[in-house]
């Protein structure tokens, strides 16, 4: 059983699909205008029926739009500090090279959006919460 996670945004969204152990099956940044098509395609591919979504500024609009996707349970969760955490996860996955490795990563800005890493963090938070408190 897999779950999807979404970090909604105005122009782009972070999206991830994780298995029940938190292993990433799919992770990418998608354009907000393609949200429904991307989620529908991923749902057909990975078979999830639950999507965990961050409660950021555009979450209400995203939740309304996601109502178009059949048989999808949407759970909204707090996304406090996920962007900072995502930057750290980005640097773990993509260590700086050359002279940049001499600078602390906390002083560097990732060269690409990290919204997909935020989605992974949201998904793993939900899975941890579910295992600690029983499935929701």
mmCIF file of C-alpha atoms in Angstrom:
data_model
loop_
_atom_site.group_PDB
_atom_site.id
_atom_site.type_symbol
_atom_site.label_atom_id
_atom_site.label_comp_id
_atom_site.label_asym_id
_atom_site.label_seq_id
_atom_site.Cartn_x
_atom_site.Cartn_y
_atom_site.Cartn_z
ATOM 1 C CA UNK A 1 0.000 0.000 0.000
ATOM 2 C CA UNK A 2 1.481 3.327 -1.038
ATOM 3 C CA UNK A 3 0.629 6.903 -0.133
ATOM 4 C CA UNK A 4 1.117 10.148 -2.008
ATOM 5 C CA UNK A 5 2.304 13.433 -0.550
ATOM 6 C CA UNK A 6 1.976 16.941 -1.927
ATOM 7 C CA UNK A 7 3.547 20.289 -1.113
ATOM 8 C CA UNK A 8 1.174 22.639 -2.973
ATOM 9 C CA UNK A 9 2.375 25.927 -4.430
ATOM 10 C CA UNK A 10 1.221 28.659 -6.799
ATOM 11 C CA UNK A 11 3.520 27.800 -9.712
ATOM 12 C CA UNK A 12 4.874 24.377 -8.735
ATOM 13 C CA UNK A 13 4.147 21.553 -6.330
ATOM 14 C CA UNK A 14 6.363 18.979 -4.708
ATOM 15 C CA UNK A 15 5.001 15.486 -5.194
ATOM 16 C CA UNK A 16 6.081 12.097 -3.898
ATOM 17 C CA UNK A 17 4.775 8.556 -3.618
ATOM 18 C CA UNK A 18 6.072 6.397 -0.792
ATOM 19 C CA UNK A 19 5.521 2.795 0.201
ATOM 20 C CA UNK A 20 4.374 1.881 3.730
ATOM 21 C CA UNK A 21 8.005 1.789 4.923
ATOM 22 C CA UNK A 22 8.726 5.333 3.684
ATOM 23 C CA UNK A 23 10.732 4.227 0.650
ATOM 24 C CA UNK A 24 10.393 6.764 -2.162
ATOM 25 C CA UNK A 25 8.741 5.298 -5.258
ATOM 26 C CA UNK A 26 8.359 8.610 -7.085
ATOM 27 C CA UNK A 27 9.620 12.108 -6.309
ATOM 28 C CA UNK A 28 9.367 15.188 -8.498
ATOM 29 C CA UNK A 29 8.390 18.828 -8.841
ATOM 30 C CA UNK A 30 5.311 19.342 -11.014
ATOM 31 C CA UNK A 31 3.707 22.447 -12.449
ATOM 32 C CA UNK A 32 0.589 23.442 -10.526
ATOM 33 C CA UNK A 33 -1.375 23.837 -13.769
ATOM 34 C CA UNK A 34 -0.782 20.097 -14.443
ATOM 35 C CA UNK A 35 -1.686 18.996 -10.902
ATOM 36 C CA UNK A 36 -4.814 16.948 -11.638
ATOM 37 C CA UNK A 37 -3.329 15.165 -14.648
ATOM 38 C CA UNK A 38 -0.112 14.333 -12.778
ATOM 39 C CA UNK A 39 -1.930 13.039 -9.678
ATOM 40 C CA UNK A 40 -4.388 11.007 -11.777
ATOM 41 C CA UNK A 41 -1.558 9.404 -13.766
ATOM 42 C CA UNK A 42 0.480 8.661 -10.632
ATOM 43 C CA UNK A 43 -2.596 7.217 -8.904
ATOM 44 C CA UNK A 44 -3.125 4.821 -11.823
ATOM 45 C CA UNK A 45 0.569 3.856 -11.774
ATOM 46 C CA UNK A 46 1.127 3.448 -8.024
ATOM 47 C CA UNK A 47 -2.397 2.646 -6.796
ATOM 48 C CA UNK A 48 -2.534 5.002 -3.808
ATOM 49 C CA UNK A 49 -5.869 6.121 -2.392
ATOM 50 C CA UNK A 50 -4.562 8.538 0.264
ATOM 51 C CA UNK A 51 -2.760 11.825 -0.302
ATOM 52 C CA UNK A 52 -1.098 13.786 2.500
ATOM 53 C CA UNK A 53 -0.913 17.480 1.724
ATOM 54 C CA UNK A 54 0.852 20.367 3.440
ATOM 55 C CA UNK A 55 -1.259 23.180 4.884
ATOM 56 C CA UNK A 56 0.607 26.042 3.179
ATOM 57 C CA UNK A 57 -0.857 29.129 1.564
ATOM 58 C CA UNK A 58 -2.302 27.427 -1.526
ATOM 59 C CA UNK A 59 -3.531 24.257 0.176
ATOM 60 C CA UNK A 60 -7.228 25.239 0.084
ATOM 61 C CA UNK A 61 -7.161 25.773 -3.686
ATOM 62 C CA UNK A 62 -5.206 22.565 -4.230
ATOM 63 C CA UNK A 63 -7.617 20.593 -2.045
ATOM 64 C CA UNK A 64 -10.598 21.864 -4.040
ATOM 65 C CA UNK A 65 -8.926 20.930 -7.322
ATOM 66 C CA UNK A 66 -7.965 17.494 -6.022
ATOM 67 C CA UNK A 67 -11.646 16.834 -5.367
ATOM 68 C CA UNK A 68 -11.799 16.058 -9.104
ATOM 69 C CA UNK A 69 -9.638 12.955 -8.602
ATOM 70 C CA UNK A 70 -11.948 9.992 -7.886
ATOM 71 C CA UNK A 71 -11.480 7.800 -4.799
ATOM 72 C CA UNK A 72 -8.754 9.949 -3.263
ATOM 73 C CA UNK A 73 -8.714 10.623 0.470
ATOM 74 C CA UNK A 74 -6.970 13.933 1.214
ATOM 75 C CA UNK A 75 -5.354 14.558 4.596
ATOM 76 C CA UNK A 76 -3.968 18.008 5.393
ATOM 77 C CA UNK A 77 -0.993 18.185 7.718
ATOM 78 C CA UNK A 78 1.179 20.905 9.239
ATOM 79 C CA UNK A 79 4.220 21.668 7.113
ATOM 80 C CA UNK A 80 6.104 23.619 9.779
ATOM 81 C CA UNK A 81 9.869 23.765 9.068
ATOM 82 C CA UNK A 82 9.674 21.352 6.131
ATOM 83 C CA UNK A 83 11.413 23.727 3.714
ATOM 84 C CA UNK A 84 14.480 24.009 5.956
ATOM 85 C CA UNK A 85 14.481 20.245 6.442
ATOM 86 C CA UNK A 86 14.123 19.712 2.684
ATOM 87 C CA UNK A 87 17.232 21.792 1.980
ATOM 88 C CA UNK A 88 19.192 19.499 4.283
ATOM 89 C CA UNK A 89 17.776 16.420 2.555
ATOM 90 C CA UNK A 90 18.663 17.902 -0.842
ATOM 91 C CA UNK A 91 22.299 18.311 0.199
ATOM 92 C CA UNK A 92 22.409 14.745 1.570
ATOM 93 C CA UNK A 93 21.180 13.449 -1.801
ATOM 94 C CA UNK A 94 23.340 15.872 -3.816
ATOM 95 C CA UNK A 95 26.537 16.690 -1.883
ATOM 96 C CA UNK A 96 28.288 19.864 -3.054
ATOM 97 C CA UNK A 97 31.247 19.340 -5.367
ATOM 98 C CA UNK A 98 34.435 21.261 -6.023
ATOM 99 C CA UNK A 99 35.052 24.372 -3.945
ATOM 100 C CA UNK A 100 31.410 24.331 -2.765
ATOM 101 C CA UNK A 101 32.136 21.313 -0.569
ATOM 102 C CA UNK A 102 34.332 23.599 1.552
ATOM 103 C CA UNK A 103 31.349 25.779 2.492
ATOM 104 C CA UNK A 104 28.840 24.570 5.080
ATOM 105 C CA UNK A 105 25.632 23.533 3.304
ATOM 106 C CA UNK A 106 23.697 25.701 5.749
ATOM 107 C CA UNK A 107 25.236 28.696 3.964
ATOM 108 C CA UNK A 108 24.290 27.445 0.502
ATOM 109 C CA UNK A 109 21.045 27.550 -1.449
ATOM 110 C CA UNK A 110 20.125 24.459 -3.478
ATOM 111 C CA UNK A 111 20.277 25.221 -7.221
ATOM 112 C CA UNK A 112 16.852 23.639 -7.839
ATOM 113 C CA UNK A 113 13.470 23.753 -6.061
ATOM 114 C CA UNK A 114 13.240 21.398 -3.064
ATOM 115 C CA UNK A 115 9.433 21.077 -3.024
ATOM 116 C CA UNK A 116 9.714 17.365 -3.865
ATOM 117 C CA UNK A 117 11.844 16.814 -0.769
ATOM 118 C CA UNK A 118 9.158 18.632 1.263
ATOM 119 C CA UNK A 119 6.598 16.157 -0.086
ATOM 120 C CA UNK A 120 8.782 13.224 1.001
ATOM 121 C CA UNK A 121 9.108 14.732 4.491
ATOM 122 C CA UNK A 122 5.326 15.215 4.731
ATOM 123 C CA UNK A 123 4.728 11.626 3.632
ATOM 124 C CA UNK A 124 7.232 10.200 6.108
ATOM 125 C CA UNK A 125 5.820 12.327 8.939
ATOM 126 C CA UNK A 126 2.373 10.923 8.207
ATOM 127 C CA UNK A 127 3.642 7.331 8.088
ATOM 128 C CA UNK A 128 5.478 7.779 11.390
ATOM 129 C CA UNK A 129 2.414 9.359 12.979
ATOM 130 C CA UNK A 130 0.213 6.522 11.679
ATOM 131 C CA UNK A 131 2.501 3.804 12.996
ATOM 132 C CA UNK A 132 2.704 5.479 16.419
ATOM 133 C CA UNK A 133 -1.051 6.101 16.758
ATOM 134 C CA UNK A 134 -2.506 3.319 14.631
ATOM 135 C CA UNK A 135 -3.687 3.824 11.064
ATOM 136 C CA UNK A 136 -6.035 6.727 10.517
#
